Coordinates of C-alpha atoms and ligand atoms in Angstrom, one line a residue:
M28 CA 90.1 85.7 137.7
R29 CA 91.6 89.1 138.5
S30 CA 89.4 92.2 138.6
V31 CA 91.1 95.5 138.0
R32 CA 90.0 98.0 140.6
S33 CA 90.1 101.8 140.9
H34 CA 91.6 103.8 143.7
V35 CA 89.6 106.9 144.2
G36 CA 88.5 109.0 147.2
G37 CA 91.3 107.4 149.1
E38 CA 90.1 103.8 148.8
W39 CA 90.0 100.8 146.4
I40 CA 86.7 100.4 144.6
Q41 CA 85.4 97.5 142.6
G42 CA 83.3 98.5 139.6
Q43 CA 79.9 96.9 139.2
G44 CA 78.9 94.5 136.5
S45 CA 81.0 92.1 134.5
G46 CA 83.2 94.8 133.0
A47 CA 85.6 94.6 130.0
E48 CA 87.7 91.4 129.4
L49 CA 91.4 91.7 129.2
H50 CA 93.2 89.0 127.1
N51 CA 96.5 87.3 126.7
P52 CA 97.1 88.2 123.1
T53 CA 99.1 85.0 122.5
T54 CA 96.6 82.5 123.7
E55 CA 93.5 84.7 123.6
A56 CA 92.6 83.6 127.1
V57 CA 90.8 86.1 129.3
V58 CA 93.3 87.1 132.1
A59 CA 91.2 89.7 133.9
T60 CA 88.2 92.0 133.9
A61 CA 87.9 95.7 134.5
S62 CA 84.9 97.8 135.4
T63 CA 84.4 101.3 136.6
E64 CA 80.6 101.2 136.6
G65 CA 79.2 103.0 139.6
V66 CA 82.4 104.9 140.3
D67 CA 81.6 108.5 141.1
F68 CA 84.1 110.4 139.0
R69 CA 82.9 113.9 140.1
A70 CA 83.6 113.0 143.7
A71 CA 86.9 111.3 142.8
L72 CA 88.2 114.5 141.1
A73 CA 86.9 116.7 144.0
F74 CA 88.7 114.5 146.5
A75 CA 92.0 114.8 144.6
R76 CA 91.6 118.6 144.3
E77 CA 90.5 119.2 147.8
V78 CA 92.5 116.7 149.8
G79 CA 95.5 115.9 147.6
G80 CA 96.0 119.4 146.2
P81 CA 96.8 121.3 149.4
A82 CA 98.9 118.4 150.7
I83 CA 101.2 118.2 147.7
R84 CA 101.5 122.0 147.3
A85 CA 102.7 122.3 150.9
T86 CA 105.7 120.1 150.1
T87 CA 109.1 121.3 148.7
F88 CA 110.7 120.1 145.5
T89 CA 113.0 118.0 147.7
E90 CA 110.1 116.3 149.4
R91 CA 108.3 115.7 146.1
G92 CA 111.6 114.2 144.8
A93 CA 111.7 111.8 147.7
M94 CA 108.2 110.5 146.7
L95 CA 109.3 110.1 143.1
R96 CA 112.5 108.2 144.2
A97 CA 110.3 105.9 146.3
A98 CA 107.9 105.4 143.3
S99 CA 110.9 104.6 141.0
R100 CA 112.2 102.0 143.6
A101 CA 108.7 100.5 144.1
I102 CA 108.5 99.8 140.3
H103 CA 112.0 98.6 140.0
G104 CA 111.6 96.3 143.1
A105 CA 108.6 94.6 141.4
R106 CA 110.3 94.4 138.0
D107 CA 110.0 90.6 137.5
E108 CA 106.4 90.5 138.5
L109 CA 105.6 93.4 136.2
I110 CA 107.5 91.8 133.3
A111 CA 105.4 88.7 133.7
L112 CA 102.2 90.7 133.6
A113 CA 103.3 92.6 130.5
V114 CA 104.1 89.3 128.8
D115 CA 100.7 87.9 129.8
N116 CA 98.4 90.9 129.1
G117 CA 100.5 92.9 126.6
G118 CA 102.1 90.3 124.4
N119 CA 105.5 91.8 125.2
T120 CA 108.7 89.9 125.0
R121 CA 110.8 90.2 128.2
S122 CA 112.9 92.8 126.4
D123 CA 109.8 94.8 125.3
A124 CA 108.5 94.7 128.9
K125 CA 111.8 95.9 130.3
F126 CA 111.7 98.8 127.9
D127 CA 108.4 99.9 129.3
I128 CA 108.9 99.2 133.0
D129 CA 112.5 100.4 133.2
G130 CA 111.4 103.5 131.2
A131 CA 109.0 104.2 134.0
S132 CA 111.4 103.8 136.9
A133 CA 114.2 105.7 135.0
T134 CA 112.0 108.6 134.3
L135 CA 110.8 108.8 137.9
A136 CA 114.4 108.6 139.0
A137 CA 115.4 111.4 136.6
Y138 CA 112.7 113.7 138.0
A139 CA 113.8 112.8 141.5
D140 CA 117.3 114.0 140.6
L141 CA 115.9 117.2 139.1
A142 CA 114.0 117.7 142.4
T143 CA 117.3 117.7 144.2
E144 CA 118.6 120.5 142.0
L145 CA 115.4 122.5 142.6
G146 CA 115.9 122.1 146.4
D147 CA 113.7 123.4 149.1
A148 CA 111.6 125.8 147.0
R149 CA 107.9 125.2 146.4
F150 CA 107.5 127.1 143.1
L151 CA 109.5 128.3 140.2
V152 CA 110.6 131.9 139.2
D153 CA 110.8 132.3 135.5
G154 CA 113.8 134.4 134.4
E155 CA 115.2 137.7 135.7
A156 CA 113.5 140.8 136.8
V157 CA 112.7 143.3 134.1
N158 CA 112.7 147.1 134.7
L159 CA 109.5 148.6 133.3
G160 CA 110.6 152.2 133.8
R161 CA 113.9 154.0 134.2
S162 CA 114.6 152.5 137.6
S163 CA 113.8 149.4 139.5
R164 CA 110.8 151.1 141.2
L165 CA 108.6 149.7 138.5
A166 CA 109.5 146.2 137.7
G167 CA 108.1 142.8 136.5
R168 CA 108.8 139.2 137.4
H169 CA 107.2 135.9 136.3
V170 CA 106.3 133.1 138.6
F171 CA 105.2 129.5 137.9
L172 CA 102.8 128.3 140.6
P173 CA 101.2 124.8 140.6
L174 CA 97.6 124.8 139.3
E175 CA 95.1 124.2 142.1
G176 CA 93.2 121.5 140.3
V177 CA 93.9 117.9 139.4
A178 CA 95.9 116.4 136.6
V179 CA 94.1 113.6 134.8
H180 CA 96.4 111.3 132.8
V181 CA 94.9 109.1 130.1
N182 CA 97.3 106.7 128.6
A183 CA 97.6 104.5 125.5
F184 CA 97.6 100.7 125.6
N185 CA 101.2 100.3 124.4
F186 CA 103.1 101.7 127.4
P187 CA 101.1 101.0 130.5
A188 CA 104.1 101.5 132.9
W189 CA 106.1 104.2 131.2
G190 CA 103.0 106.3 130.3
L191 CA 101.9 106.2 134.0
G192 CA 105.4 106.9 135.3
E193 CA 106.5 109.7 132.9
K194 CA 103.3 111.8 133.4
L195 CA 103.2 111.1 137.2
A196 CA 106.8 112.3 137.6
V197 CA 106.3 115.7 136.0
A198 CA 102.9 116.5 137.6
I199 CA 104.1 115.5 141.1
L200 CA 107.2 117.5 140.8
A201 CA 105.1 120.5 139.7
G202 CA 102.9 120.0 142.8
V203 CA 99.6 118.8 141.3
P204 CA 97.7 115.7 142.4
V205 CA 97.2 113.0 139.8
V206 CA 94.3 110.7 138.6
S207 CA 95.9 108.1 136.3
K208 CA 93.9 106.1 133.7
P209 CA 95.6 103.4 131.6
A210 CA 94.0 102.0 128.5
T211 CA 91.7 99.2 129.6
A212 CA 93.0 96.4 127.2
T213 CA 96.5 96.3 128.8
A214 CA 95.7 97.7 132.3
L215 CA 97.2 94.9 134.4
V216 CA 100.7 96.3 134.6
A217 CA 99.5 99.8 135.5
W218 CA 97.1 98.4 138.0
R219 CA 99.8 96.5 139.8
I220 CA 102.0 99.7 139.8
A221 CA 99.1 101.6 141.3
E222 CA 98.7 98.9 144.0
L223 CA 102.4 99.2 144.8
L224 CA 102.3 103.0 145.1
V225 CA 99.2 102.8 147.4
E226 CA 100.5 99.8 149.5
Q227 CA 103.8 101.6 150.1
S228 CA 102.0 104.9 151.0
I229 CA 104.3 106.8 148.7
F230 CA 102.0 109.7 148.3
Q231 CA 99.9 111.7 150.7
R232 CA 96.2 111.0 150.8
G233 CA 94.4 112.2 147.6
V234 CA 97.7 112.8 145.7
F235 CA 97.5 109.7 143.6
S236 CA 94.3 108.1 142.3
F237 CA 93.8 105.4 139.7
V238 CA 91.0 104.6 137.3
G239 CA 91.0 100.9 136.3
G240 CA 88.7 100.7 133.3
A241 CA 86.4 102.7 131.1
P242 CA 86.6 106.5 131.5
G243 CA 82.8 107.0 131.9
D244 CA 82.2 110.7 132.5
L245 CA 85.6 111.3 134.2
L246 CA 86.6 114.1 131.8
A247 CA 83.2 115.8 131.8
H248 CA 84.1 117.1 135.3
L249 CA 87.3 118.8 134.4
G250 CA 87.4 122.5 135.2
A251 CA 89.6 125.6 134.8
Q252 CA 92.4 124.6 137.2
D253 CA 92.6 121.0 135.9
V254 CA 94.9 119.5 133.3
L255 CA 94.2 116.7 130.9
A256 CA 97.3 114.9 129.6
F257 CA 96.2 112.4 126.9
T258 CA 98.2 109.9 125.0
G259 CA 96.4 107.9 122.3
S260 CA 94.9 108.1 118.9
G261 CA 94.5 111.5 117.1
S262 CA 90.8 110.9 116.6
V263 CA 90.1 110.4 120.4
G264 CA 92.4 113.3 121.2
A265 CA 90.4 115.6 118.9
Q266 CA 87.2 114.4 120.5
L267 CA 88.4 115.2 124.0
R268 CA 89.7 118.7 122.9
A269 CA 86.2 119.5 121.7
M270 CA 84.4 118.5 124.9
P271 CA 82.1 121.4 125.9
N272 CA 83.5 121.8 129.4
V273 CA 87.1 121.7 128.0
I274 CA 86.2 124.5 125.7
A275 CA 84.1 126.5 128.1
S276 CA 86.7 126.4 131.0
S277 CA 89.8 126.4 128.8
V278 CA 91.0 123.2 130.5
R279 CA 94.7 122.8 129.9
V280 CA 95.0 119.9 127.4
N281 CA 98.2 118.1 126.2
I282 CA 97.8 115.6 123.4
E283 CA 100.4 113.0 122.4
A284 CA 99.0 111.3 119.3
D285 CA 99.9 109.5 116.1
S286 CA 103.1 110.0 114.2
L287 CA 104.5 108.9 110.8
N288 CA 108.1 109.1 111.9
A289 CA 110.8 109.0 109.2
A290 CA 114.3 107.6 109.0
V291 CA 116.4 109.3 106.4
L292 CA 119.6 107.9 104.9
G293 CA 122.1 110.2 103.2
A294 CA 123.7 109.5 99.8
E295 CA 127.1 108.7 101.1
T296 CA 127.6 107.3 104.5
S297 CA 130.4 105.6 106.4
D298 CA 129.9 101.9 107.2
E299 CA 129.4 102.8 110.8
T300 CA 126.6 105.2 110.0
Y301 CA 124.9 102.8 107.6
D302 CA 125.1 100.0 110.2
L303 CA 123.6 102.3 112.8
F304 CA 120.7 103.2 110.4
L305 CA 120.0 99.5 109.8
K306 CA 120.2 98.6 113.5
D307 CA 117.9 101.4 114.6
L308 CA 115.5 100.6 111.8
A309 CA 115.2 96.9 112.7
K310 CA 114.6 97.9 116.3
E311 CA 112.1 100.6 115.5
V312 CA 110.0 98.4 113.3
T313 CA 109.8 95.3 115.6
Q314 CA 110.3 96.5 119.2
K315 CA 106.9 96.2 121.0
T316 CA 105.7 94.6 117.7
G317 CA 105.8 98.1 116.1
Q318 CA 103.3 99.5 118.6
K319 CA 105.3 102.6 119.5
C320 CA 104.3 106.1 118.8
T321 CA 107.9 106.7 118.0
A322 CA 108.3 103.7 115.6
T323 CA 109.7 104.4 112.1
R324 CA 106.9 104.3 109.6
R325 CA 108.7 105.8 106.6
V326 CA 112.2 105.1 105.4
F327 CA 113.7 107.6 102.9
V328 CA 116.7 106.4 100.9
P329 CA 118.6 107.8 97.9
R330 CA 117.3 106.1 94.8
A331 CA 120.8 104.8 94.0
R332 CA 120.8 102.9 97.3
L333 CA 117.3 101.5 97.1
A334 CA 118.1 97.9 96.2
E335 CA 121.0 97.7 98.7
V336 CA 118.8 99.0 101.5
R337 CA 115.8 96.9 100.5
D338 CA 117.9 93.7 100.6
A339 CA 119.4 94.7 103.9
I340 CA 116.1 95.4 105.6
V341 CA 114.6 92.1 104.3
D342 CA 117.6 90.3 105.7
R343 CA 117.2 91.9 109.1
L344 CA 113.4 91.3 109.2
A345 CA 113.9 87.6 108.2
Q346 CA 115.9 87.2 111.4
V347 CA 113.0 88.2 113.6
K348 CA 111.5 85.2 115.5
V349 CA 107.8 85.7 115.9
G350 CA 105.9 83.7 118.5
D351 CA 105.0 83.3 122.1
P352 CA 106.7 86.2 123.8
S353 CA 107.3 84.2 127.0
R354 CA 109.9 82.0 125.1
D355 CA 113.5 83.2 125.3
D356 CA 114.1 82.5 121.5
V357 CA 111.2 84.7 120.4
T358 CA 112.1 88.3 119.5
M359 CA 108.6 89.6 118.5
G360 CA 105.3 88.9 120.1
P361 CA 101.7 89.4 118.9
L362 CA 99.8 92.7 118.8
A363 CA 98.1 93.7 122.0
T364 CA 94.5 93.1 120.9
R365 CA 92.4 91.5 118.2
R366 CA 91.3 95.0 117.2
Q367 CA 94.9 96.0 116.7
Q368 CA 95.6 93.0 114.5
R369 CA 92.5 93.8 112.4
D370 CA 93.4 97.5 112.2
V371 CA 97.0 96.7 111.1
L372 CA 96.0 94.2 108.4
E373 CA 93.4 96.6 107.2
G374 CA 96.0 99.4 107.2
I375 CA 98.4 97.4 105.1
A376 CA 95.6 96.7 102.6
K377 CA 94.8 100.4 102.4
L378 CA 98.5 101.3 101.7
V379 CA 98.6 98.6 99.0
A380 CA 95.4 99.9 97.5
A381 CA 97.0 103.4 97.4
G382 CA 100.0 102.0 95.4
A383 CA 102.5 100.5 97.9
K384 CA 104.0 97.1 97.1
V385 CA 104.5 94.4 99.8
V386 CA 108.2 93.5 99.8
T387 CA 108.0 91.1 102.8
G388 CA 105.3 90.2 105.4
G389 CA 102.0 91.9 104.9
K390 CA 99.9 89.2 106.7
A391 CA 99.7 87.0 109.8
P392 CA 102.8 84.8 110.0
E393 CA 102.3 81.1 109.1
A394 CA 103.3 79.4 112.3
P395 CA 104.3 81.6 115.2
L396 CA 106.7 79.8 117.5
G397 CA 105.1 77.9 120.4
V398 CA 101.6 79.1 119.5
E399 CA 98.6 76.9 119.0
P400 CA 97.7 77.1 115.3
G401 CA 95.1 79.8 114.5
R402 CA 95.6 81.5 117.9
G403 CA 97.0 84.9 118.8
F404 CA 96.9 88.4 117.3
F405 CA 100.1 88.1 115.1
V406 CA 101.3 90.1 112.1
A407 CA 104.6 89.4 110.4
P408 CA 107.2 92.1 110.2
T409 CA 106.3 94.0 107.1
L410 CA 108.2 96.1 104.5
L411 CA 106.3 98.0 101.9
E412 CA 107.7 100.1 99.1
V413 CA 106.5 103.0 97.0
G414 CA 107.9 104.4 93.8
S415 CA 108.7 107.9 94.9
T416 CA 108.0 110.6 97.6
A417 CA 105.1 111.8 95.4
E418 CA 103.3 108.5 95.0
A419 CA 101.0 106.5 97.4
G420 CA 100.1 109.6 99.5
A421 CA 98.5 107.2 102.1
V422 CA 102.0 106.2 103.4
H423 CA 102.3 109.8 104.6
E424 CA 98.8 109.9 106.1
L425 CA 97.9 106.6 107.7
E426 CA 99.6 105.3 110.8
V427 CA 99.6 101.5 110.7
F428 CA 100.3 100.8 114.4
G429 CA 102.2 97.5 114.1
P430 CA 105.5 96.1 112.7
V431 CA 105.1 97.9 109.4
T432 CA 107.3 100.4 107.6
S433 CA 107.5 101.8 104.0
L434 CA 110.6 102.3 101.9
I435 CA 110.5 105.5 99.8
P436 CA 113.3 106.5 97.3
Y437 CA 114.2 110.2 96.9
D438 CA 116.1 112.0 94.1
S439 CA 117.0 115.3 95.6
T440 CA 117.4 116.9 99.1
P441 CA 114.5 119.4 98.6
E442 CA 112.2 116.6 97.5
L443 CA 113.3 114.6 100.5
V444 CA 112.6 117.4 102.9
A445 CA 109.1 118.0 101.3
G446 CA 108.5 114.2 101.5
V447 CA 109.3 113.9 105.2
R448 CA 107.1 117.0 105.9
R449 CA 104.2 115.3 104.2
G450 CA 103.8 113.3 107.5
G451 CA 102.0 116.4 108.8
G452 CA 103.9 116.8 112.1
G453 CA 105.8 114.0 113.9
L454 CA 107.2 113.0 117.3
V455 CA 110.7 112.0 116.2
S456 CA 112.5 111.4 112.9
S457 CA 116.1 110.3 112.4
V458 CA 118.7 111.4 109.9
Y459 CA 121.8 109.3 109.1
G460 CA 124.7 110.8 107.2
D461 CA 128.3 112.1 107.4
D462 CA 128.0 115.1 105.1
K463 CA 127.4 118.3 107.2
A464 CA 125.8 120.3 104.4
F465 CA 123.3 117.5 103.8
L466 CA 122.6 117.1 107.6
R467 CA 122.1 120.8 108.0
A468 CA 119.7 121.1 105.0
V469 CA 117.6 118.1 106.2
V470 CA 117.6 118.7 109.9
L471 CA 116.7 122.4 109.7
G472 CA 114.4 121.7 106.8
I473 CA 112.2 119.2 108.8
A474 CA 112.7 120.6 112.4
T475 CA 109.5 122.7 112.5
A476 CA 107.5 119.6 111.6
H477 CA 108.9 117.6 114.6
G478 CA 109.3 117.5 118.3
R479 CA 112.6 115.7 118.2
I480 CA 115.2 114.8 115.6
V481 CA 117.9 112.2 116.1
I482 CA 121.1 112.6 114.1
G483 CA 123.3 109.5 113.5
T484 CA 126.8 110.0 112.2
E485 CA 130.0 107.9 112.3
K486 CA 131.2 110.2 115.2
N487 CA 128.4 109.0 117.6
A488 CA 127.5 105.6 116.0
G489 CA 129.0 103.6 118.9
A490 CA 127.2 105.6 121.6
A491 CA 123.9 106.4 119.9
M492 CA 120.5 105.6 121.4
S493 CA 117.7 104.4 119.1
P494 CA 115.2 107.1 118.2
G495 CA 112.3 105.4 119.9
L496 CA 113.9 105.9 123.4
V497 CA 112.1 108.9 124.9
L498 CA 114.4 110.6 127.3
P499 CA 113.3 112.6 130.4
Q500 CA 115.8 115.3 129.7
L501 CA 114.4 116.1 126.2
V502 CA 110.9 117.2 125.2
H503 CA 108.5 114.6 123.8
G504 CA 105.6 115.5 121.6
G505 CA 105.2 117.0 118.2
P506 CA 103.2 119.5 116.1
G507 CA 100.2 118.8 113.9
R508 CA 99.2 115.1 113.6
A509 CA 101.4 114.3 116.6
G510 CA 98.9 116.2 118.7
G511 CA 100.6 119.5 119.2
G512 CA 101.7 118.6 122.7
E513 CA 104.9 118.6 124.7
E514 CA 105.9 116.6 127.7
L515 CA 109.1 115.9 129.7
G516 CA 112.2 118.0 128.8
G517 CA 113.4 118.3 132.4
V518 CA 112.1 121.3 134.1
R519 CA 110.3 122.4 130.9
G520 CA 107.6 119.7 131.5
L521 CA 106.5 121.4 134.7
R522 CA 104.9 124.3 132.7
L523 CA 101.9 122.1 131.7
Y524 CA 100.9 121.9 135.4
S525 CA 101.7 125.5 136.3
Q526 CA 100.3 128.9 135.8
R527 CA 102.8 131.5 134.7
T528 CA 101.8 134.8 136.2
A529 CA 103.4 138.1 135.6
L530 CA 103.9 140.2 138.8
Q531 CA 104.1 143.9 138.1
G532 CA 104.9 146.5 140.8
Y533 CA 107.6 148.0 143.1
G534 CA 110.8 146.2 142.3
P535 CA 112.0 145.5 145.9
L536 CA 108.6 144.3 146.9
L537 CA 108.5 141.8 144.0
E538 CA 111.9 140.5 145.1
S539 CA 110.5 139.7 148.5
L540 CA 107.4 138.0 147.0
V541 CA 109.5 135.7 144.8
E542 CA 111.9 134.9 147.7
G543 CA 112.0 131.1 148.3
G544 CA 111.1 130.3 144.7
K545 CA 113.7 128.6 142.5
Q546 CA 114.7 130.7 139.5
V547 CA 114.9 128.7 136.2
Ligands
NAP603 P1 93.0 105.3 122.0 O1 92.0 104.3 121.5 O2 92.9 106.7 121.5 O3 92.9 105.3 123.6 C1 93.8 106.0 124.4 C2 93.2 106.2 125.8 O4 92.1 107.0 125.7 C3 92.8 104.9 126.5 O5 93.1 105.0 127.8 C4 91.2 104.9 126.3 O6 90.6 104.3 127.3 C5 91.0 106.4 126.4 N1 89.8 106.9 125.8 C6 89.2 106.4 124.6 N2 88.1 107.1 124.4 C7 87.9 108.0 125.4 C8 86.9 109.0 125.7 N3 85.9 109.2 125.0 N4 87.1 109.7 126.9 C9 88.2 109.5 127.7 N5 89.1 108.6 127.4 C10 89.0 107.8 126.3 O7 94.5 104.9 121.7 P2 95.2 103.5 121.9 O8 94.7 102.5 120.9 O9 95.2 103.1 123.3 O10 96.7 103.9 121.5 C11 97.3 103.8 120.2 C12 97.5 105.2 119.7 O11 98.2 106.0 120.7 C13 98.4 105.2 118.5 O12 97.8 106.1 117.5 C14 99.7 105.8 118.9 O13 100.4 106.5 118.0 C15 99.3 106.7 120.0 N6 100.4 106.9 121.0 C16 101.0 108.1 121.1 C17 102.0 108.3 122.0 C18 102.7 109.6 122.1 O14 103.5 109.8 123.0 N7 102.5 110.5 121.2 C19 102.4 107.2 122.8 C20 101.8 106.0 122.7 C21 100.7 105.8 121.8 P3 90.0 102.8 127.1 O15 91.1 101.9 126.8 O16 89.4 102.5 128.5 O17 89.0 102.9 126.0

């Protein structure tokens, strides 16, 4: 039996006691245990701040980039082993596992490339000098310096590799040591990545630590120079934001939480645009068994196209092969945990109680391929439908974190925009159409309620990327329900881990102070 360990204070530590059990969600067998009992989290954070902090801050962007490149290669080099763990402990198909693992190595590589652009500087200079008087004798400049604390990364169960990699890439490039904590239920992939990073001595001592199991009092020791980057449910996010030490010390907190992402179809679309809409939708409902913060939860279609779209989605979902994700013919595996399965089935029941109709799915599938009868945490791909944007308010409020989406007809563009905005703030929505006036009204109408909007037209249909693909070049996060956070976005992501300080004084002196910094 494998025991997930923690790497803190520069060494591997085995937690005491029997710990939490990690399962294979297809067979329900226990595949590992994880315990952090007895780990001294106060000391772990102090070690990262005091040993890792000075070490990473002394490096240049180029040197940090070399570490990120090595981390990217370490993950890519162990791709097959990591895929097998994701199938075993996450219920991922091979394709789902690649999405997570390749996402991690690609994001680390993208930040390594960015490091090359930033060169041999150690900090960033924000914008140009501003004259505060009539001449340059009295001037101002802004610098971004790495915070002198530790970045604690708490990740959700659905992306154990990507979540670790994307947060690590940005914090390391900014020059801040990291303590990474995956969700316990699917920690095997993240644990193996942590082992690889440590075995290959990719980071200096104290720069990378790993917590393999329950968080204990880890976050209670965060202080004014530390950062908490959290991905998970809105309810836990809200709890963490309200921790007394977080409030008292104004700990920098970034929250990536739930989202009721929408896909919008225009009234008239070319065949290419319509095909793209259907292709993206099928992927966004079933990839990772719908356990993606970016999955499409609400599908807005013109009322005149409702029947056509309903039939097309049902047809696509009928082609999904649910079963043991280790089989090549299976295209959708189980949910990650029994709790997830229960929450998804309960969530569907709540939406139905609120007025949604089940068009297809809505329950566990009869006989998942290659699975012993009665075993596994499966839910069939599910399409629900409501009568209008004003009905069944719960579809705009409850995130059902599985292969579930709701079809919603609209009668006018203003009603559509208001309906999408009822999601209360989202990570990413997608709009498909070829009419510029419609696209402008919808995109600008919903933009302030989103972190990202993907626009599908016949001009880019052949080259488009599905909305759920989070790109390192663009920001990820969203207002309101989505947590109000922002990650990635190239150099923009470094802000979370930096203090922006205004320097005010004699102009030529300021120029000498910012010398060696990289202006962005
Ligand atoms: P969760 O239950 O909120 O857990 C998330 C993480 O928080 C886990 O690592 C968990 O650790 C930890 N945690 C829980 N309680 C804690 C506490 N009191 N102190 C410190 N850490 C604590 O969420 P989940 O079920 O893993 O993930 C599903 C949710 O994440 C969905 O709502 C989804 O939308 C959201 N999500 C958002 C994004 C995004 O980028 N916006 C991405 C992925 C997922 P343990 O596992 O050890 O309990």
